[in-house]
Structure formats: C-alpha cells, structure tokens
PDB file of C-alpha atoms in Angstrom:
ATOM      1  CA  MET A  27      -8.820  36.069 -59.491  1.00 50.00           C
ATOM      2  CA  PRO A  28     -12.382  37.334 -59.156  1.00 55.00           C
ATOM      3  CA  PHE A  29     -12.984  40.298 -56.918  1.00 52.00           C
ATOM      4  CA  LEU A  30     -14.746  38.407 -54.081  1.00 49.00           C
ATOM      5  CA  GLN A  31     -12.096  35.704 -53.907  1.00 55.00           C
ATOM      6  CA  LYS A  32      -9.336  38.301 -53.821  1.00 53.00           C
ATOM      7  CA  HIS A  33     -11.148  40.303 -51.155  1.00 53.00           C
ATOM      8  CA  ALA A  34     -11.763  37.167 -49.039  1.00 57.00           C
ATOM      9  CA  TYR A  35      -8.096  36.160 -49.344  1.00 54.00           C
ATOM     10  CA  PHE A  36      -6.874  39.531 -48.043  1.00 53.00           C
ATOM     11  CA  TYR A  37      -9.474  39.432 -45.270  1.00 53.00           C
ATOM     12  CA  ILE A  38      -8.189  36.041 -44.074  1.00 59.00           C
ATOM     13  CA  ILE A  39      -4.543  37.198 -44.160  1.00 60.00           C
ATOM     14  CA  GLU A  40      -5.398  40.363 -42.233  1.00 59.00           C
ATOM     15  CA  ARG A  41      -7.397  38.384 -39.673  1.00 57.00           C
ATOM     16  CA  ARG A  42      -4.501  35.935 -39.148  1.00 57.00           C
ATOM     17  CA  ASN A  43      -2.046  38.811 -38.592  1.00 58.00           C
ATOM     18  CA  ASN A  44      -4.384  40.361 -36.019  1.00 57.00           C
ATOM     19  CA  MET A  45      -4.674  37.020 -34.172  1.00 57.00           C
ATOM     20  CA  ASN A  46      -0.898  36.558 -34.142  1.00 62.00           C
ATOM     21  CA  TRP A  47      -0.447  40.045 -32.736  1.00 58.00           C
ATOM     22  CA  LEU A  48      -3.113  39.401 -30.093  1.00 56.00           C
ATOM     23  CA  LEU A  49      -1.593  36.071 -29.039  1.00 61.00           C
ATOM     24  CA  THR A  50       1.897  37.570 -28.890  1.00 70.00           C
ATOM     25  CA  ALA A  51       0.707  40.458 -26.731  1.00 63.00           C
ATOM     26  CA  PHE A  52      -1.162  38.119 -24.397  1.00 64.00           C
ATOM     27  CA  ALA A  53       1.831  35.786 -24.027  1.00 69.00           C
ATOM     28  CA  GLU A  54       4.202  38.672 -23.275  1.00 69.00           C
ATOM     29  CA  SER A  55       1.913  40.156 -20.643  1.00 66.00           C
ATOM     30  CA  ALA A  56       1.410  36.764 -18.998  1.00 64.00           C
ATOM     31  CA  ALA A  57       5.155  36.118 -18.916  1.00 59.00           C
ATOM     32  CA  ASN A  58       5.861  39.517 -17.371  1.00 58.00           C
ATOM     33  CA  THR A  59       3.224  39.188 -14.645  1.00 55.00           C
ATOM     34  CA  ALA A  60       4.202  35.591 -13.887  1.00 47.00           C
ATOM     35  CA  ALA A  61       7.864  36.515 -13.518  1.00 49.00           C
ATOM     36  CA  GLU A  62       7.044  39.391 -11.177  1.00 52.00           C
ATOM     37  CA  GLU A  63       4.498  37.645  -8.943  1.00 56.00           C
ATOM     38  CA  VAL A  64       6.096  34.242  -8.278  1.00 54.00           C
ATOM     39  CA  PRO A  65       7.927  34.251  -4.936  1.00 63.00           C
ATOM     40  CA  GLU A  66      10.976  32.071  -4.393  1.00 69.00           C
ATOM     41  CA  VAL A  67       9.930  28.738  -2.853  1.00 68.00           C
ATOM     42  CA  SER A  68      12.447  26.568  -1.047  1.00 78.00           C
ATOM     43  CA  SER A  69      13.226  23.146  -2.436  1.00 83.00           C
ATOM     44  CA  PHE A  70      12.011  21.489   0.785  1.00 83.00           C
ATOM     45  CA  TYR A  71       8.487  22.806   0.274  1.00 84.00           C
ATOM     46  CA  LEU A  72       8.508  21.727  -3.357  1.00 85.00           C
ATOM     47  CA  PHE A  73       9.629  18.261  -2.270  1.00 84.00           C
ATOM     48  CA  LEU A  74       6.912  18.164   0.378  1.00 84.00           C
ATOM     49  CA  ILE A  75       4.220  19.218  -2.075  1.00 86.00           C
ATOM     50  CA  GLN A  76       5.298  16.671  -4.681  1.00 88.00           C
ATOM     51  CA  PHE A  77       6.026  13.667  -2.492  1.00 90.00           C
ATOM     52  CA  GLY A  78       3.951  14.450   0.611  1.00 90.00           C
ATOM     53  CA  PRO A  79       0.828  12.609  -0.550  1.00 92.00           C
ATOM     54  CA  LEU A  80       2.901   9.578  -1.529  1.00 93.00           C
ATOM     55  CA  ILE A  81       4.644   9.498   1.854  1.00 93.00           C
ATOM     56  CA  LEU A  82       1.297   9.922   3.618  1.00 94.00           C
ATOM     57  CA  MET A  83      -0.131   6.992   1.654  1.00 94.00           C
ATOM     58  CA  PHE A  84       2.733   4.709   2.729  1.00 94.00           C
ATOM     59  CA  VAL A  85       2.357   5.754   6.372  1.00 94.00           C
ATOM     60  CA  LEU A  86      -1.372   5.007   6.269  1.00 94.00           C
ATOM     61  CA  MET A  87      -0.724   1.647   4.587  1.00 93.00           C
ATOM     62  CA  TYR A  88       1.711   0.774   7.377  1.00 93.00           C
ATOM     63  CA  PHE A  89      -0.801   1.525  10.123  1.00 92.00           C
ATOM     64  CA  ILE A  90      -3.771  -0.057   8.339  1.00 94.00           C
ATOM     65  CA  LEU A  91      -2.199  -3.192   6.840  1.00 92.00           C
ATOM     66  CA  ILE A  92       1.306  -4.015   8.049  1.00 92.00           C
ATOM     67  CA  ARG A  93       1.153  -3.187  11.768  1.00 93.00           C
ATOM     68  CA  PRO A  94      -1.973  -5.270  12.574  1.00 94.00           C
ATOM     69  CA  GLN A  95      -0.551  -8.230  10.634  1.00 93.00           C
ATOM     70  CA  ARG A  96       2.718  -8.088  12.600  1.00 94.00           C
ATOM     71  CA  LYS A  97       0.779  -7.864  15.863  1.00 95.00           C
ATOM     72  CA  LYS A  98      -1.245 -10.948  14.930  1.00 93.00           C
ATOM     73  CA  GLU A  99       1.918 -12.866  13.948  1.00 93.00           C
ATOM     74  CA  LYS A 100       3.529 -11.942  17.280  1.00 95.00           C
ATOM     75  CA  GLU A 101       0.496 -13.190  19.228  1.00 94.00           C
ATOM     76  CA  THR A 102       0.487 -16.450  17.251  1.00 92.00           C
ATOM     77  CA  ARG A 103       4.223 -16.962  17.903  1.00 92.00           C
ATOM     78  CA  GLU A 104       3.728 -16.377  21.632  1.00 94.00           C
ATOM     79  CA  MET A 105       0.762 -18.778  21.694  1.00 93.00           C
ATOM     80  CA  ILE A 106       2.811 -21.516  19.986  1.00 93.00           C
ATOM     81  CA  ASN A 107       5.877 -20.935  22.183  1.00 92.00           C
ATOM     82  CA  ASN A 108       3.720 -21.109  25.348  1.00 93.00           C
ATOM     83  CA  ALA A 109       2.149 -24.434  24.352  1.00 93.00           C
ATOM     84  CA  ILE A 110       2.773 -27.303  26.781  1.00 92.00           C
ATOM     85  CA  VAL A 111       2.223 -31.054  26.739  1.00 93.00           C
ATOM     86  CA  GLY A 112      -1.497 -31.752  27.066  1.00 92.00           C
ATOM     87  CA  ASP A 113      -2.687 -28.736  25.075  1.00 94.00           C
ATOM     88  CA  ARG A 114      -4.829 -29.322  22.015  1.00 95.00           C
ATOM     89  CA  VAL A 115      -3.720 -27.855  18.677  1.00 96.00           C
ATOM     90  CA  ILE A 116      -5.330 -27.212  15.318  1.00 96.00           C
ATOM     91  CA  THR A 117      -2.982 -27.252  12.331  1.00 94.00           C
ATOM     92  CA  ILE A 118      -3.275 -25.099   9.229  1.00 94.00           C
ATOM     93  CA  GLY A 119      -4.418 -28.250   7.420  1.00 93.00           C
ATOM     94  CA  GLY A 120      -7.290 -28.763   9.866  1.00 93.00           C
ATOM     95  CA  ILE A 121      -5.837 -31.694  11.835  1.00 94.00           C
ATOM     96  CA  THR A 122      -6.603 -31.537  15.543  1.00 95.00           C
ATOM     97  CA  GLY A 123      -4.736 -33.353  18.231  1.00 95.00           C
ATOM     98  CA  LYS A 124      -3.247 -33.351  21.702  1.00 95.00           C
ATOM     99  CA  ILE A 125       0.421 -32.446  22.194  1.00 95.00           C
ATOM    100  CA  ILE A 126       2.371 -35.388  23.624  1.00 96.00           C
ATOM    101  CA  ASN A 127       5.944 -34.246  22.924  1.00 94.00           C
ATOM    102  CA  ILE A 128       7.682 -30.938  22.195  1.00 94.00           C
ATOM    103  CA  LYS A 129      11.052 -30.555  20.449  1.00 92.00           C
ATOM    104  CA  ASP A 130      12.837 -27.408  19.246  1.00 89.00           C
ATOM    105  CA  ASP A 131      10.642 -26.645  16.253  1.00 92.00           C
ATOM    106  CA  GLU A 132       8.296 -29.650  16.251  1.00 94.00           C
ATOM    107  CA  PHE A 133       5.272 -30.971  18.094  1.00 94.00           C
ATOM    108  CA  THR A 134       4.240 -34.595  18.251  1.00 96.00           C
ATOM    109  CA  ILE A 135       0.480 -34.827  18.496  1.00 95.00           C
ATOM    110  CA  GLU A 136      -1.983 -37.628  19.060  1.00 96.00           C
ATOM    111  CA  SER A 137      -4.978 -37.471  16.743  1.00 93.00           C
ATOM    112  CA  GLY A 138      -8.101 -39.501  16.000  1.00 89.00           C
ATOM    113  CA  ASN A 139      -9.790 -42.490  17.650  1.00 90.00           C
ATOM    114  CA  GLU A 140      -6.806 -44.719  16.997  1.00 92.00           C
ATOM    115  CA  ARG A 141      -4.475 -42.199  18.664  1.00 91.00           C
ATOM    116  CA  THR A 142      -2.290 -41.787  15.608  1.00 94.00           C
ATOM    117  CA  LYS A 143       0.955 -39.951  16.381  1.00 96.00           C
ATOM    118  CA  ILE A 144       1.890 -37.188  13.974  1.00 95.00           C
ATOM    119  CA  THR A 145       4.983 -34.990  14.095  1.00 95.00           C
ATOM    120  CA  ILE A 146       4.342 -31.472  12.821  1.00 95.00           C
ATOM    121  CA  LYS A 147       6.389 -28.292  12.584  1.00 95.00           C
ATOM    122  CA  LYS A 148       5.496 -25.445  14.906  1.00 93.00           C
ATOM    123  CA  TRP A 149       4.860 -23.104  11.968  1.00 94.00           C
ATOM    124  CA  ALA A 150       2.045 -25.447  10.847  1.00 94.00           C
ATOM    125  CA  VAL A 151       0.030 -24.802  14.023  1.00 94.00           C
ATOM    126  CA  LYS A 152      -2.898 -22.446  13.568  1.00 93.00           C
ATOM    127  CA  GLU A 153      -4.291 -22.426  17.096  1.00 93.00           C
ATOM    128  CA  VAL A 154      -3.437 -23.761  20.546  1.00 94.00           C
ATOM    129  CA  ILE A 155      -6.375 -24.627  22.798  1.00 93.00           C
ATOM    130  CA  LYS A 156      -5.585 -24.775  26.496  1.00 89.00           C
ATOM    131  CA  PRO A 157      -7.454 -27.453  28.450  1.00 84.00           C
ATOM    132  CA  ILE A 158     -10.037 -26.282  30.955  1.00 80.00           C
ATOM    133  CA  SER A 159      -8.608 -26.888  34.417  1.00 70.00           C
ATOM    134  CA  GLU A 160     -11.040 -28.089  37.055  1.00 50.00           C
TER     135      GLU A 160
END
C-alpha cells in the first residue's frame, strides 16, 4: 500500500470514530435533557390535542351543512302538510297543477288545458303555491 493511500485510509477511520463519538455524546445529552424537562401530561389533554381538530371539523360540518339542510326539509314538510284543496303545486318533475283531492300520502292534481287528473305522492311535490285571496 503506498504511503498516501495508507495515510488516507487511517485518516478516514479516525474521522469516522470521531463522528461516532460526537453523535453518541449528542444523543446521550439530548436523552438526558428530554427526560428531565418533559412534565407529565394527562391522557385527557393528549386526547384533546390529537382528536380536537377532528372533532371541531365535524361540529363545523354539522352547523354548515347538515343543520341548514334539515331546516329546509322541515319547512318543505310543513308546507306540503299544510296544503289544501285549491292550492297550486309544482312537482319535482316540473308538472304544475291545482290540488283537487288529498289522501294520506297522495295529491290528485288537475293539470293542463284539458284538465288532466294526475295522482302524485306528497314527496314528489317541490313547492306549494297558495292562491291569492281577494
């Protein structure tokens, strides 16, 4: 082995040993300070920190998406249940007509110029239009 190669080899080995010693010393000091400085945290706070944002997201989704939709469905149900004979309705299919008969879960409506009678389910009604009383 030539002199320079031998010298370079020992230099690399010595350098690696110094780095290992440095890393070991750093890891030991970090472990000692971390063990001394970390206070005991209750499991409730850990749970809150981990799952708090997720719970907050679901609460916001409820108030932004679900609650307004339920309110709208409730208003639509009340509107359909308060419909009486003579009211005009618009179905979800776009058919308009005048209510001429009401059963449990069905309306019979009159639609078109020929006064065609159509029986529809109450869930198929999109809007109830009350006649203007004079």
